[in-house]
Amino acid sequence: MGVVNVTPDSFSDDGRHFDRQVAIDHGLQLIAEGADILDIGGESTRPNAPEVRLEEELRRVLPVIEALAAHHVPLSIDTSKPEVMRRALAAGAVIVNDVRALQEPGAVETVAASDCGVVLMHMQGTPRTMQADPHYDDVVADVGGFLRARFEVLRAASVAAERVLLDPGFGFGKTLEHNLRLLARLRALDVPAPLLVGLSRKSMLGAVTGRGVRERVHASVAAALIAVQNGAQVVRVHDVAATRDALALWAAVQARDQDPKNTDA
Ligand code: 7PM
């Protein structure tokens, strides 16, 4: 899943993709690099980011969705607002990616009334407060429990299990220690649906490598590879070509490890 930001204040892009045509061109570039899904977002979830109003969010994302929908790559809309979900789905998006796991009023009903896919992400607190002082009894057990509970809410609303992806929400109300433990123990989340993870360019990678946001490509690729090795089915990334190369090598080696001709097991 390639990231297309349509925000002027994203830490990853310095607003370079706020300009409508720049965002569309960036999406086309990610398709050319081999993205299987494009995630289009007009609401920054950075700590302390100002909330984006409905009309502004629609103005940002709808023209980009309309332009990219013609290119036969599934589009996901990164939003928490039911009205943005509805309008984005009508414009050609087929997946709702919600960092608030459909907890806004009307969000579950909106997804249930459509046939879209849906990503439910864990966050502790709100974007404004989440990095203040995150606490867990056991981060893996707590995040797994939240994701199972939100999955059950969707099932109770008659959303088929096959439509759902679950995401531990790296960086959303987590310390470096929490993030590293989640990545190490991804399989222990023990969730009932495929996992999507977003680690690309995040501050936890900066904390480990000492690098600024523009210098985190190598660590991002390593993080995506570790995530897939630990069971992630979808990785949300900025650097699609580099990530695909790393995963192609991983898959080629993996196939030999699984080969029934192996006699050294
Ligand atoms: C500022 C702060 C800008 C944080 C962008 C971000 C995820 C997501 C984001 C994720 C899912 C970023 C984040 N992250 N959706 N949206 N999972 N499902 O680093 O990890 O891209 S926004």
PDB file of N, CA and C and ligand atoms in Angstrom, residues 1 3 5 7 9-13 39 41 43-47 49 76 78-79 96-100 119-122 127 130 165-172 196-203 213 236-238, ligand 1:
ATOM      1  N   MET A   1       0.848  -1.187   0.000  1.00  0.00           N
ATOM      2  CA  MET A   1       0.000   0.000   0.000  1.00  0.00           C
ATOM      3  C   MET A   1       0.890   1.245   0.000  1.00  0.00           C
ATOM      4  N   VAL A   3       1.508   5.364   0.074  1.00  0.00           N
ATOM      5  CA  VAL A   3       0.897   6.513   0.749  1.00  0.00           C
ATOM      6  C   VAL A   3       0.850   7.734  -0.176  1.00  0.00           C
ATOM      7  N   ASN A   5      -0.260  11.466   0.373  1.00  0.00           N
ATOM      8  CA  ASN A   5      -0.736  12.513   1.280  1.00  0.00           C
ATOM      9  C   ASN A   5      -1.256  13.699   0.485  1.00  0.00           C
ATOM     10  N   THR A   7      -2.078  16.588   2.180  1.00  0.00           N
ATOM     11  CA  THR A   7      -2.112  17.499   3.330  1.00  0.00           C
ATOM     12  C   THR A   7      -0.942  18.452   3.236  1.00  0.00           C
ATOM     13  N   ASP A   9       0.634  19.621   5.813  1.00  0.00           N
ATOM     14  CA  ASP A   9       1.419  19.632   7.041  1.00  0.00           C
ATOM     15  C   ASP A   9       1.949  18.260   7.456  1.00  0.00           C
ATOM     16  N   SER A  10       1.948  17.296   6.550  1.00  0.00           N
ATOM     17  CA  SER A  10       2.434  15.971   6.926  1.00  0.00           C
ATOM     18  C   SER A  10       3.931  15.994   7.180  1.00  0.00           C
ATOM     19  N   PHE A  11       4.361  15.348   8.244  1.00  0.00           N
ATOM     20  CA  PHE A  11       5.799  15.359   8.550  1.00  0.00           C
ATOM     21  C   PHE A  11       6.600  14.647   7.472  1.00  0.00           C
ATOM     22  N   SER A  12       5.950  13.757   6.736  1.00  0.00           N
ATOM     23  CA  SER A  12       6.687  12.977   5.740  1.00  0.00           C
ATOM     24  C   SER A  12       6.894  13.729   4.440  1.00  0.00           C
ATOM     25  N   ASP A  13       6.075  14.716   4.185  1.00  0.00           N
ATOM     26  CA  ASP A  13       6.118  15.295   2.843  1.00  0.00           C
ATOM     27  C   ASP A  13       6.177  16.814   2.812  1.00  0.00           C
ATOM     28  N   ASP A  39      -3.205   4.566  -0.695  1.00  0.00           N
ATOM     29  CA  ASP A  39      -3.933   5.099   0.462  1.00  0.00           C
ATOM     30  C   ASP A  39      -3.913   6.618   0.379  1.00  0.00           C
ATOM     31  N   GLY A  41      -4.952  10.257   1.799  1.00  0.00           N
ATOM     32  CA  GLY A  41      -5.354  10.898   3.048  1.00  0.00           C
ATOM     33  C   GLY A  41      -5.271  12.407   2.981  1.00  0.00           C
ATOM     34  N   GLU A  43      -6.221  14.229   5.941  1.00  0.00           N
ATOM     35  CA  GLU A  43      -6.286  14.678   7.332  1.00  0.00           C
ATOM     36  C   GLU A  43      -5.004  14.252   8.026  1.00  0.00           C
ATOM     37  N   SER A  44      -4.184  15.186   8.439  1.00  0.00           N
ATOM     38  CA  SER A  44      -2.956  14.810   9.130  1.00  0.00           C
ATOM     39  C   SER A  44      -3.283  14.328  10.526  1.00  0.00           C
ATOM     40  N   THR A  45      -2.640  13.223  10.927  1.00  0.00           N
ATOM     41  CA  THR A  45      -2.850  12.691  12.271  1.00  0.00           C
ATOM     42  C   THR A  45      -1.617  12.909  13.135  1.00  0.00           C
ATOM     43  N   ARG A  46      -0.732  13.801  12.709  1.00  0.00           N
ATOM     44  CA  ARG A  46       0.455  14.131  13.492  1.00  0.00           C
ATOM     45  C   ARG A  46       0.054  14.667  14.870  1.00  0.00           C
ATOM     46  N   PRO A  47       0.859  14.327  15.904  1.00  0.00           N
ATOM     47  CA  PRO A  47       0.539  14.894  17.226  1.00  0.00           C
ATOM     48  C   PRO A  47       0.393  16.417  17.148  1.00  0.00           C
ATOM     49  N   ALA A  49      -1.562  18.161  15.432  1.00  0.00           N
ATOM     50  CA  ALA A  49      -1.993  18.714  14.147  1.00  0.00           C
ATOM     51  C   ALA A  49      -3.387  19.309  14.292  1.00  0.00           C
ATOM     52  N   SER A  76      -7.631   3.379  -1.252  1.00  0.00           N
ATOM     53  CA  SER A  76      -8.147   3.429   0.104  1.00  0.00           C
ATOM     54  C   SER A  76      -8.212   4.880   0.549  1.00  0.00           C
ATOM     55  N   ASP A  78      -7.997   7.362   3.703  1.00  0.00           N
ATOM     56  CA  ASP A  78      -7.517   7.456   5.090  1.00  0.00           C
ATOM     57  C   ASP A  78      -8.303   8.578   5.764  1.00  0.00           C
ATOM     58  N   THR A  79      -9.353   8.202   6.481  1.00  0.00           N
ATOM     59  CA  THR A  79     -10.202   9.210   7.128  1.00  0.00           C
ATOM     60  C   THR A  79     -10.934   8.586   8.313  1.00  0.00           C
ATOM     61  N   VAL A  96     -11.822   1.673   3.266  1.00  0.00           N
ATOM     62  CA  VAL A  96     -11.774   2.732   4.276  1.00  0.00           C
ATOM     63  C   VAL A  96     -10.666   2.390   5.257  1.00  0.00           C
ATOM     64  N   ASN A  97      -9.711   3.317   5.427  1.00  0.00           N
ATOM     65  CA  ASN A  97      -8.608   3.143   6.376  1.00  0.00           C
ATOM     66  C   ASN A  97      -8.792   4.160   7.487  1.00  0.00           C
ATOM     67  N   ASP A  98      -9.160   3.678   8.680  1.00  0.00           N
ATOM     68  CA  ASP A  98      -9.506   4.610   9.757  1.00  0.00           C
ATOM     69  C   ASP A  98      -8.603   4.407  10.973  1.00  0.00           C
ATOM     70  N   VAL A  99      -7.773   5.416  11.254  1.00  0.00           N
ATOM     71  CA  VAL A  99      -6.894   5.357  12.431  1.00  0.00           C
ATOM     72  C   VAL A  99      -7.693   5.389  13.737  1.00  0.00           C
ATOM     73  N   ARG A 100      -8.973   5.728  13.669  1.00  0.00           N
ATOM     74  CA  ARG A 100      -9.834   5.695  14.857  1.00  0.00           C
ATOM     75  C   ARG A 100     -10.746   4.461  14.880  1.00  0.00           C
ATOM     76  N   VAL A 119      -9.863  -0.983   7.131  1.00  0.00           N
ATOM     77  CA  VAL A 119      -8.705  -1.133   8.017  1.00  0.00           C
ATOM     78  C   VAL A 119      -9.053  -0.506   9.357  1.00  0.00           C
ATOM     79  N   LEU A 120      -8.970  -1.315  10.414  1.00  0.00           N
ATOM     80  CA  LEU A 120      -9.221  -0.832  11.774  1.00  0.00           C
ATOM     81  C   LEU A 120      -7.880  -0.711  12.475  1.00  0.00           C
ATOM     82  N   MET A 121      -7.505   0.510  12.890  1.00  0.00           N
ATOM     83  CA  MET A 121      -6.210   0.723  13.534  1.00  0.00           C
ATOM     84  C   MET A 121      -6.357   1.018  15.006  1.00  0.00           C
ATOM     85  N   HIS A 122      -5.385   0.558  15.790  1.00  0.00           N
ATOM     86  CA  HIS A 122      -5.341   0.883  17.221  1.00  0.00           C
ATOM     87  C   HIS A 122      -4.631   2.221  17.449  1.00  0.00           C
ATOM     88  N   PRO A 127      -4.909  12.028  18.412  1.00  0.00           N
ATOM     89  CA  PRO A 127      -3.672  12.574  17.832  1.00  0.00           C
ATOM     90  C   PRO A 127      -3.082  13.720  18.675  1.00  0.00           C
ATOM     91  N   MET A 130      -1.843  11.677  22.198  1.00  0.00           N
ATOM     92  CA  MET A 130      -1.418  10.268  22.243  1.00  0.00           C
ATOM     93  C   MET A 130       0.038  10.049  22.650  1.00  0.00           C
ATOM     94  N   LEU A 165      -9.188  -5.640   7.708  1.00  0.00           N
ATOM     95  CA  LEU A 165      -7.761  -5.694   8.035  1.00  0.00           C
ATOM     96  C   LEU A 165      -7.578  -5.009   9.389  1.00  0.00           C
ATOM     97  N   LEU A 166      -6.625  -5.504  10.166  1.00  0.00           N
ATOM     98  CA  LEU A 166      -6.372  -4.940  11.491  1.00  0.00           C
ATOM     99  C   LEU A 166      -4.940  -4.420  11.562  1.00  0.00           C
ATOM    100  N   ASP A 167      -4.743  -3.325  12.320  1.00  0.00           N
ATOM    101  CA  ASP A 167      -3.461  -2.605  12.306  1.00  0.00           C
ATOM    102  C   ASP A 167      -3.125  -2.161  13.729  1.00  0.00           C
ATOM    103  N   PRO A 168      -1.944  -2.549  14.245  1.00  0.00           N
ATOM    104  CA  PRO A 168      -1.580  -2.168  15.617  1.00  0.00           C
ATOM    105  C   PRO A 168      -1.287  -0.687  15.798  1.00  0.00           C
ATOM    106  N   GLY A 169      -1.163   0.080  14.717  1.00  0.00           N
ATOM    107  CA  GLY A 169      -1.017   1.529  14.843  1.00  0.00           C
ATOM    108  C   GLY A 169       0.329   1.963  15.401  1.00  0.00           C
ATOM    109  N   PHE A 170       1.398   1.615  14.708  1.00  0.00           N
ATOM    110  CA  PHE A 170       2.733   2.030  15.158  1.00  0.00           C
ATOM    111  C   PHE A 170       2.811   3.551  15.269  1.00  0.00           C
ATOM    112  N   GLY A 171       3.300   4.016  16.417  1.00  0.00           N
ATOM    113  CA  GLY A 171       3.481   5.456  16.638  1.00  0.00           C
ATOM    114  C   GLY A 171       2.250   6.180  17.159  1.00  0.00           C
ATOM    115  N   PHE A 172       1.133   5.475  17.245  1.00  0.00           N
ATOM    116  CA  PHE A 172      -0.100   6.137  17.691  1.00  0.00           C
ATOM    117  C   PHE A 172      -0.361   5.847  19.169  1.00  0.00           C
ATOM    118  N   LEU A 196      -2.331  -5.247   8.684  1.00  0.00           N
ATOM    119  CA  LEU A 196      -1.703  -4.188   7.912  1.00  0.00           C
ATOM    120  C   LEU A 196      -0.828  -3.409   8.886  1.00  0.00           C
ATOM    121  N   VAL A 197       0.384  -3.042   8.479  1.00  0.00           N
ATOM    122  CA  VAL A 197       1.220  -2.225   9.365  1.00  0.00           C
ATOM    123  C   VAL A 197       1.805  -1.034   8.619  1.00  0.00           C
ATOM    124  N   GLY A 198       1.920   0.079   9.342  1.00  0.00           N
ATOM    125  CA  GLY A 198       2.548   1.287   8.825  1.00  0.00           C
ATOM    126  C   GLY A 198       3.738   1.647   9.697  1.00  0.00           C
ATOM    127  N   LEU A 199       4.919   1.490   9.157  1.00  0.00           N
ATOM    128  CA  LEU A 199       6.148   1.827   9.886  1.00  0.00           C
ATOM    129  C   LEU A 199       6.961   2.866   9.126  1.00  0.00           C
ATOM    130  N   SER A 200       6.597   3.082   7.865  1.00  0.00           N
ATOM    131  CA  SER A 200       7.378   3.871   6.932  1.00  0.00           C
ATOM    132  C   SER A 200       7.707   5.270   7.472  1.00  0.00           C
ATOM    133  N   ARG A 201       8.991   5.556   7.575  1.00  0.00           N
ATOM    134  CA  ARG A 201       9.542   6.879   7.944  1.00  0.00           C
ATOM    135  C   ARG A 201       9.181   7.326   9.354  1.00  0.00           C
ATOM    136  N   LYS A 202       8.614   6.445  10.162  1.00  0.00           N
ATOM    137  CA  LYS A 202       8.116   6.885  11.472  1.00  0.00           C
ATOM    138  C   LYS A 202       9.239   7.187  12.451  1.00  0.00           C
ATOM    139  N   SER A 203       8.877   7.936  13.500  1.00  0.00           N
ATOM    140  CA  SER A 203       9.896   8.442  14.421  1.00  0.00           C
ATOM    141  C   SER A 203      10.614   7.319  15.166  1.00  0.00           C
ATOM    142  N   VAL A 213      13.613  12.495   9.002  1.00  0.00           N
ATOM    143  CA  VAL A 213      12.521  11.822   8.305  1.00  0.00           C
ATOM    144  C   VAL A 213      12.849  11.523   6.836  1.00  0.00           C
ATOM    145  N   ARG A 236       2.030  -0.492   4.643  1.00  0.00           N
ATOM    146  CA  ARG A 236       1.716   0.867   4.189  1.00  0.00           C
ATOM    147  C   ARG A 236       3.028   1.644   4.136  1.00  0.00           C
ATOM    148  N   VAL A 237       3.464   2.013   2.912  1.00  0.00           N
ATOM    149  CA  VAL A 237       4.818   2.564   2.747  1.00  0.00           C
ATOM    150  C   VAL A 237       4.839   3.786   1.825  1.00  0.00           C
ATOM    151  N   HIS A 238       5.859   4.614   2.011  1.00  0.00           N
ATOM    152  CA  HIS A 238       6.101   5.721   1.093  1.00  0.00           C
ATOM    153  C   HIS A 238       6.987   5.274  -0.074  1.00  0.00           C
TER     154      HIS A 238
HETATM  155  C1  7PM B   1       1.971  12.775  10.485  1.00  0.00           C
HETATM  156  C2  7PM B   1       1.930  11.839  11.511  1.00  0.00           C
HETATM  157  C3  7PM B   1       1.719  12.390   9.197  1.00  0.00           C
HETATM  158  C4  7PM B   1       1.621  10.532  11.238  1.00  0.00           C
HETATM  159  C5  7PM B   1       1.433  11.099   8.929  1.00  0.00           C
HETATM  160  C6  7PM B   1       1.372  10.180   9.951  1.00  0.00           C
HETATM  161  C7  7PM B   1      -0.953   4.908   9.586  1.00  0.00           C
HETATM  162  C8  7PM B   1      -2.138   5.204   8.919  1.00  0.00           C
HETATM  163  C9  7PM B   1      -0.963   7.000   9.156  1.00  0.00           C
HETATM  164  C10 7PM B   1      -0.720   3.565  10.010  1.00  0.00           C
HETATM  165  C11 7PM B   1      -2.839   3.038   9.029  1.00  0.00           C
HETATM  166  C12 7PM B   1       2.132   8.236   8.757  1.00  0.00           C
HETATM  167  C13 7PM B   1       1.093   8.767   9.693  1.00  0.00           C
HETATM  168  N1  7PM B   1      -0.226   6.028   9.692  1.00  0.00           N
HETATM  169  N2  7PM B   1      -3.070   4.297   8.637  1.00  0.00           N
HETATM  170  N3  7PM B   1      -2.119   6.520   8.654  1.00  0.00           N
HETATM  171  N4  7PM B   1      -1.706   2.679   9.700  1.00  0.00           N
HETATM  172  N5  7PM B   1      -3.751   2.093   8.780  1.00  0.00           N
HETATM  173  O1  7PM B   1       3.274   8.058   9.242  1.00  0.00           O
HETATM  174  O2  7PM B   1       0.291   3.207  10.627  1.00  0.00           O
HETATM  175  O3  7PM B   1       1.898   8.046   7.571  1.00  0.00           O
HETATM  176  S1  7PM B   1      -0.553   8.656   9.072  1.00  0.00           S
END
